[in-house]
Amino acid sequence: MQDAEKALKKMRSLGHTPDAQTFHSMVTGYAAVGGKYLEVTELWGEMKSLASAISMKFDQELLDSVLYTFVRGGFFARANEVVAMMEKGNMFIDKYKYRMLFLKYHKTLYKGKAPKIQTESQLSKREAALSFKRWVGLT
């Protein structure tokens, strides 16, 4: 992955814009290494900016990989963004797969009542997770 990161930095420094295949390779690599959720989040931010700036289209396989990584890592606000992009593009999303993934890694997340004292960040994370949970049909 270090070589891939160096190659991506070199590509950017030479003025080349990464394409969907480049992003797919990076996301797949980070997923294989495991625990590289922040790096995938950074890639997602770049992907969103490219999608809006130059109307770059991402394929279903790439967005599915990103969504899988975000759900596994518990980044539900980002997962909801990917779901929205996939639904906007009329792509198939296997809700059963994500329901099982949620149950495997986050089964007890946000069960019961919300704590009385919560920061704004905690509240937004909770709302994003509950929104995703509703989307997969667990509420």
PDB file of N, CA and C in Angstrom, residues 39-92:
ATOM      1  N   GLU A  39      -8.238   6.529   5.754  1.00  0.00           N
ATOM      2  CA  GLU A  39      -7.697   6.704   4.421  1.00  0.00           C
ATOM      3  C   GLU A  39      -8.795   6.582   3.363  1.00  0.00           C
ATOM      4  N   VAL A  40      -9.712   5.639   3.568  1.00  0.00           N
ATOM      5  CA  VAL A  40     -10.834   5.486   2.643  1.00  0.00           C
ATOM      6  C   VAL A  40     -11.743   6.712   2.730  1.00  0.00           C
ATOM      7  N   THR A  41     -11.882   7.275   3.919  1.00  0.00           N
ATOM      8  CA  THR A  41     -12.676   8.489   4.084  1.00  0.00           C
ATOM      9  C   THR A  41     -12.061   9.644   3.302  1.00  0.00           C
ATOM     10  N   GLU A  42     -10.736   9.758   3.335  1.00  0.00           N
ATOM     11  CA  GLU A  42     -10.061  10.797   2.561  1.00  0.00           C
ATOM     12  C   GLU A  42     -10.269  10.580   1.061  1.00  0.00           C
ATOM     13  N   LEU A  43     -10.168   9.331   0.620  1.00  0.00           N
ATOM     14  CA  LEU A  43     -10.419   9.028  -0.793  1.00  0.00           C
ATOM     15  C   LEU A  43     -11.859   9.366  -1.184  1.00  0.00           C
ATOM     16  N   TRP A  44     -12.784   9.090  -0.276  1.00  0.00           N
ATOM     17  CA  TRP A  44     -14.192   9.377  -0.544  1.00  0.00           C
ATOM     18  C   TRP A  44     -14.404  10.877  -0.718  1.00  0.00           C
ATOM     19  N   GLY A  45     -13.746  11.675   0.113  1.00  0.00           N
ATOM     20  CA  GLY A  45     -13.852  13.118  -0.030  1.00  0.00           C
ATOM     21  C   GLY A  45     -13.349  13.587  -1.385  1.00  0.00           C
ATOM     22  N   GLU A  46     -12.233  13.012  -1.822  1.00  0.00           N
ATOM     23  CA  GLU A  46     -11.699  13.357  -3.140  1.00  0.00           C
ATOM     24  C   GLU A  46     -12.638  12.884  -4.245  1.00  0.00           C
ATOM     25  N   MET A  47     -13.205  11.704  -4.074  1.00  0.00           N
ATOM     26  CA  MET A  47     -14.129  11.170  -5.073  1.00  0.00           C
ATOM     27  C   MET A  47     -15.356  12.070  -5.209  1.00  0.00           C
ATOM     28  N   LYS A  48     -15.894  12.527  -4.088  1.00  0.00           N
ATOM     29  CA  LYS A  48     -17.068  13.401  -4.129  1.00  0.00           C
ATOM     30  C   LYS A  48     -16.749  14.714  -4.827  1.00  0.00           C
ATOM     31  N   SER A  49     -15.583  15.284  -4.519  1.00  0.00           N
ATOM     32  CA  SER A  49     -15.235  16.553  -5.149  1.00  0.00           C
ATOM     33  C   SER A  49     -15.031  16.387  -6.655  1.00  0.00           C
ATOM     34  N   LEU A  50     -14.418  15.275  -7.075  1.00  0.00           N
ATOM     35  CA  LEU A  50     -14.242  15.023  -8.509  1.00  0.00           C
ATOM     36  C   LEU A  50     -15.585  14.766  -9.195  1.00  0.00           C
ATOM     37  N   ALA A  51     -16.470  14.077  -8.504  1.00  0.00           N
ATOM     38  CA  ALA A  51     -17.786  13.777  -9.086  1.00  0.00           C
ATOM     39  C   ALA A  51     -18.572  15.057  -9.334  1.00  0.00           C
ATOM     40  N   SER A  52     -18.437  16.033  -8.441  1.00  0.00           N
ATOM     41  CA  SER A  52     -19.178  17.277  -8.624  1.00  0.00           C
ATOM     42  C   SER A  52     -18.449  18.240  -9.551  1.00  0.00           C
ATOM     43  N   ALA A  53     -17.115  18.230  -9.538  1.00  0.00           N
ATOM     44  CA  ALA A  53     -16.354  19.191 -10.338  1.00  0.00           C
ATOM     45  C   ALA A  53     -16.301  18.823 -11.819  1.00  0.00           C
ATOM     46  N   ILE A  54     -15.985  17.574 -12.121  1.00  0.00           N
ATOM     47  CA  ILE A  54     -15.823  17.192 -13.527  1.00  0.00           C
ATOM     48  C   ILE A  54     -16.821  16.117 -13.947  1.00  0.00           C
ATOM     49  N   SER A  55     -17.847  15.937 -13.160  1.00  0.00           N
ATOM     50  CA  SER A  55     -18.901  14.962 -13.462  1.00  0.00           C
ATOM     51  C   SER A  55     -18.355  13.560 -13.703  1.00  0.00           C
ATOM     52  N   MET A  56     -17.407  13.155 -12.876  1.00  0.00           N
ATOM     53  CA  MET A  56     -16.858  11.808 -12.979  1.00  0.00           C
ATOM     54  C   MET A  56     -17.897  10.811 -12.466  1.00  0.00           C
ATOM     55  N   LYS A  57     -18.083   9.742 -13.180  1.00  0.00           N
ATOM     56  CA  LYS A  57     -19.030   8.700 -12.789  1.00  0.00           C
ATOM     57  C   LYS A  57     -18.265   7.539 -12.176  1.00  0.00           C
ATOM     58  N   PHE A  58     -18.814   6.999 -11.105  1.00  0.00           N
ATOM     59  CA  PHE A  58     -18.199   5.859 -10.441  1.00  0.00           C
ATOM     60  C   PHE A  58     -19.094   4.651 -10.648  1.00  0.00           C
ATOM     61  N   ASP A  59     -18.474   3.499 -10.846  1.00  0.00           N
ATOM     62  CA  ASP A  59     -19.247   2.294 -11.104  1.00  0.00           C
ATOM     63  C   ASP A  59     -19.763   1.683  -9.797  1.00  0.00           C
ATOM     64  N   GLN A  60     -20.666   0.760  -9.952  1.00  0.00           N
ATOM     65  CA  GLN A  60     -21.321   0.129  -8.812  1.00  0.00           C
ATOM     66  C   GLN A  60     -20.330  -0.633  -7.946  1.00  0.00           C
ATOM     67  N   GLU A  61     -19.381  -1.289  -8.555  1.00  0.00           N
ATOM     68  CA  GLU A  61     -18.416  -2.092  -7.803  1.00  0.00           C
ATOM     69  C   GLU A  61     -17.565  -1.218  -6.878  1.00  0.00           C
ATOM     70  N   LEU A  62     -17.128  -0.074  -7.373  1.00  0.00           N
ATOM     71  CA  LEU A  62     -16.331   0.845  -6.567  1.00  0.00           C
ATOM     72  C   LEU A  62     -17.144   1.376  -5.391  1.00  0.00           C
ATOM     73  N   LEU A  63     -18.348   1.865  -5.674  1.00  0.00           N
ATOM     74  CA  LEU A  63     -19.173   2.420  -4.603  1.00  0.00           C
ATOM     75  C   LEU A  63     -19.582   1.346  -3.607  1.00  0.00           C
ATOM     76  N   ASP A  64     -19.784   0.128  -4.082  1.00  0.00           N
ATOM     77  CA  ASP A  64     -20.105  -0.975  -3.186  1.00  0.00           C
ATOM     78  C   ASP A  64     -18.929  -1.267  -2.255  1.00  0.00           C
ATOM     79  N   SER A  65     -17.713  -1.214  -2.766  1.00  0.00           N
ATOM     80  CA  SER A  65     -16.519  -1.429  -1.933  1.00  0.00           C
ATOM     81  C   SER A  65     -16.377  -0.336  -0.882  1.00  0.00           C
ATOM     82  N   VAL A  66     -16.620   0.892  -1.295  1.00  0.00           N
ATOM     83  CA  VAL A  66     -16.535   2.015  -0.357  1.00  0.00           C
ATOM     84  C   VAL A  66     -17.608   1.873   0.720  1.00  0.00           C
ATOM     85  N   LEU A  67     -18.815   1.542   0.315  1.00  0.00           N
ATOM     86  CA  LEU A  67     -19.917   1.369   1.270  1.00  0.00           C
ATOM     87  C   LEU A  67     -19.615   0.251   2.254  1.00  0.00           C
ATOM     88  N   TYR A  68     -19.103  -0.868   1.757  1.00  0.00           N
ATOM     89  CA  TYR A  68     -18.753  -1.992   2.623  1.00  0.00           C
ATOM     90  C   TYR A  68     -17.724  -1.564   3.669  1.00  0.00           C
ATOM     91  N   THR A  69     -16.712  -0.826   3.227  1.00  0.00           N
ATOM     92  CA  THR A  69     -15.661  -0.372   4.146  1.00  0.00           C
ATOM     93  C   THR A  69     -16.230   0.561   5.201  1.00  0.00           C
ATOM     94  N   PHE A  70     -17.092   1.483   4.796  1.00  0.00           N
ATOM     95  CA  PHE A  70     -17.666   2.426   5.753  1.00  0.00           C
ATOM     96  C   PHE A  70     -18.578   1.732   6.765  1.00  0.00           C
ATOM     97  N   VAL A  71     -19.382   0.793   6.312  1.00  0.00           N
ATOM     98  CA  VAL A  71     -20.278   0.088   7.236  1.00  0.00           C
ATOM     99  C   VAL A  71     -19.461  -0.744   8.209  1.00  0.00           C
ATOM    100  N   ARG A  72     -18.465  -1.427   7.703  1.00  0.00           N
ATOM    101  CA  ARG A  72     -17.635  -2.244   8.587  1.00  0.00           C
ATOM    102  C   ARG A  72     -16.919  -1.388   9.624  1.00  0.00           C
ATOM    103  N   GLY A  73     -16.465  -0.212   9.208  1.00  0.00           N
ATOM    104  CA  GLY A  73     -15.751   0.676  10.119  1.00  0.00           C
ATOM    105  C   GLY A  73     -16.650   1.517  11.005  1.00  0.00           C
ATOM    106  N   GLY A  74     -17.950   1.519  10.741  1.00  0.00           N
ATOM    107  CA  GLY A  74     -18.874   2.289  11.567  1.00  0.00           C
ATOM    108  C   GLY A  74     -18.976   3.751  11.164  1.00  0.00           C
ATOM    109  N   PHE A  75     -18.609   4.073   9.936  1.00  0.00           N
ATOM    110  CA  PHE A  75     -18.703   5.445   9.436  1.00  0.00           C
ATOM    111  C   PHE A  75     -20.053   5.601   8.729  1.00  0.00           C
ATOM    112  N   PHE A  76     -21.111   5.720   9.511  1.00  0.00           N
ATOM    113  CA  PHE A  76     -22.452   5.673   8.946  1.00  0.00           C
ATOM    114  C   PHE A  76     -22.865   6.951   8.237  1.00  0.00           C
ATOM    115  N   ALA A  77     -22.323   8.094   8.630  1.00  0.00           N
ATOM    116  CA  ALA A  77     -22.628   9.325   7.905  1.00  0.00           C
ATOM    117  C   ALA A  77     -22.093   9.211   6.480  1.00  0.00           C
ATOM    118  N   ARG A  78     -20.881   8.702   6.349  1.00  0.00           N
ATOM    119  CA  ARG A  78     -20.285   8.501   5.027  1.00  0.00           C
ATOM    120  C   ARG A  78     -21.017   7.389   4.271  1.00  0.00           C
ATOM    121  N   ALA A  79     -21.404   6.342   4.970  1.00  0.00           N
ATOM    122  CA  ALA A  79     -22.144   5.246   4.328  1.00  0.00           C
ATOM    123  C   ALA A  79     -23.456   5.765   3.740  1.00  0.00           C
ATOM    124  N   ASN A  80     -24.131   6.650   4.476  1.00  0.00           N
ATOM    125  CA  ASN A  80     -25.381   7.222   3.974  1.00  0.00           C
ATOM    126  C   ASN A  80     -25.136   8.068   2.722  1.00  0.00           C
ATOM    127  N   GLU A  81     -23.987   8.749   2.655  1.00  0.00           N
ATOM    128  CA  GLU A  81     -23.641   9.525   1.458  1.00  0.00           C
ATOM    129  C   GLU A  81     -23.444   8.601   0.259  1.00  0.00           C
ATOM    130  N   VAL A  82     -22.767   7.484   0.474  1.00  0.00           N
ATOM    131  CA  VAL A  82     -22.538   6.523  -0.616  1.00  0.00           C
ATOM    132  C   VAL A  82     -23.867   5.940  -1.076  1.00  0.00           C
ATOM    133  N   VAL A  83     -24.733   5.599  -0.127  1.00  0.00           N
ATOM    134  CA  VAL A  83     -26.056   5.059  -0.475  1.00  0.00           C
ATOM    135  C   VAL A  83     -26.827   6.075  -1.318  1.00  0.00           C
ATOM    136  N   ALA A  84     -26.767   7.341  -0.921  1.00  0.00           N
ATOM    137  CA  ALA A  84     -27.472   8.378  -1.682  1.00  0.00           C
ATOM    138  C   ALA A  84     -26.924   8.484  -3.102  1.00  0.00           C
ATOM    139  N   MET A  85     -25.605   8.415  -3.247  1.00  0.00           N
ATOM    140  CA  MET A  85     -25.004   8.494  -4.583  1.00  0.00           C
ATOM    141  C   MET A  85     -25.393   7.285  -5.423  1.00  0.00           C
ATOM    142  N   MET A  86     -25.420   6.109  -4.804  1.00  0.00           N
ATOM    143  CA  MET A  86     -25.785   4.899  -5.542  1.00  0.00           C
ATOM    144  C   MET A  86     -27.253   4.931  -5.949  1.00  0.00           C
ATOM    145  N   GLU A  87     -28.114   5.400  -5.053  1.00  0.00           N
ATOM    146  CA  GLU A  87     -29.536   5.485  -5.386  1.00  0.00           C
ATOM    147  C   GLU A  87     -29.776   6.530  -6.471  1.00  0.00           C
ATOM    148  N   LYS A  88     -29.027   7.618  -6.422  1.00  0.00           N
ATOM    149  CA  LYS A  88     -29.139   8.653  -7.450  1.00  0.00           C
ATOM    150  C   LYS A  88     -28.750   8.095  -8.815  1.00  0.00           C
ATOM    151  N   GLY A  89     -27.770   7.213  -8.845  1.00  0.00           N
ATOM    152  CA  GLY A  89     -27.332   6.590 -10.086  1.00  0.00           C
ATOM    153  C   GLY A  89     -28.105   5.337 -10.454  1.00  0.00           C
ATOM    154  N   ASN A  90     -29.178   5.053  -9.727  1.00  0.00           N
ATOM    155  CA  ASN A  90     -30.016   3.870  -9.968  1.00  0.00           C
ATOM    156  C   ASN A  90     -29.210   2.577  -9.954  1.00  0.00           C
ATOM    157  N   MET A  91     -28.307   2.457  -8.985  1.00  0.00           N
ATOM    158  CA  MET A  91     -27.492   1.249  -8.859  1.00  0.00           C
ATOM    159  C   MET A  91     -28.136   0.303  -7.851  1.00  0.00           C
ATOM    160  N   PHE A  92     -27.934  -0.984  -8.072  1.00  0.00           N
ATOM    161  CA  PHE A  92     -28.458  -1.989  -7.157  1.00  0.00           C
ATOM    162  C   PHE A  92     -27.619  -2.009  -5.880  1.00  0.00           C
TER     163      PHE A  92
END
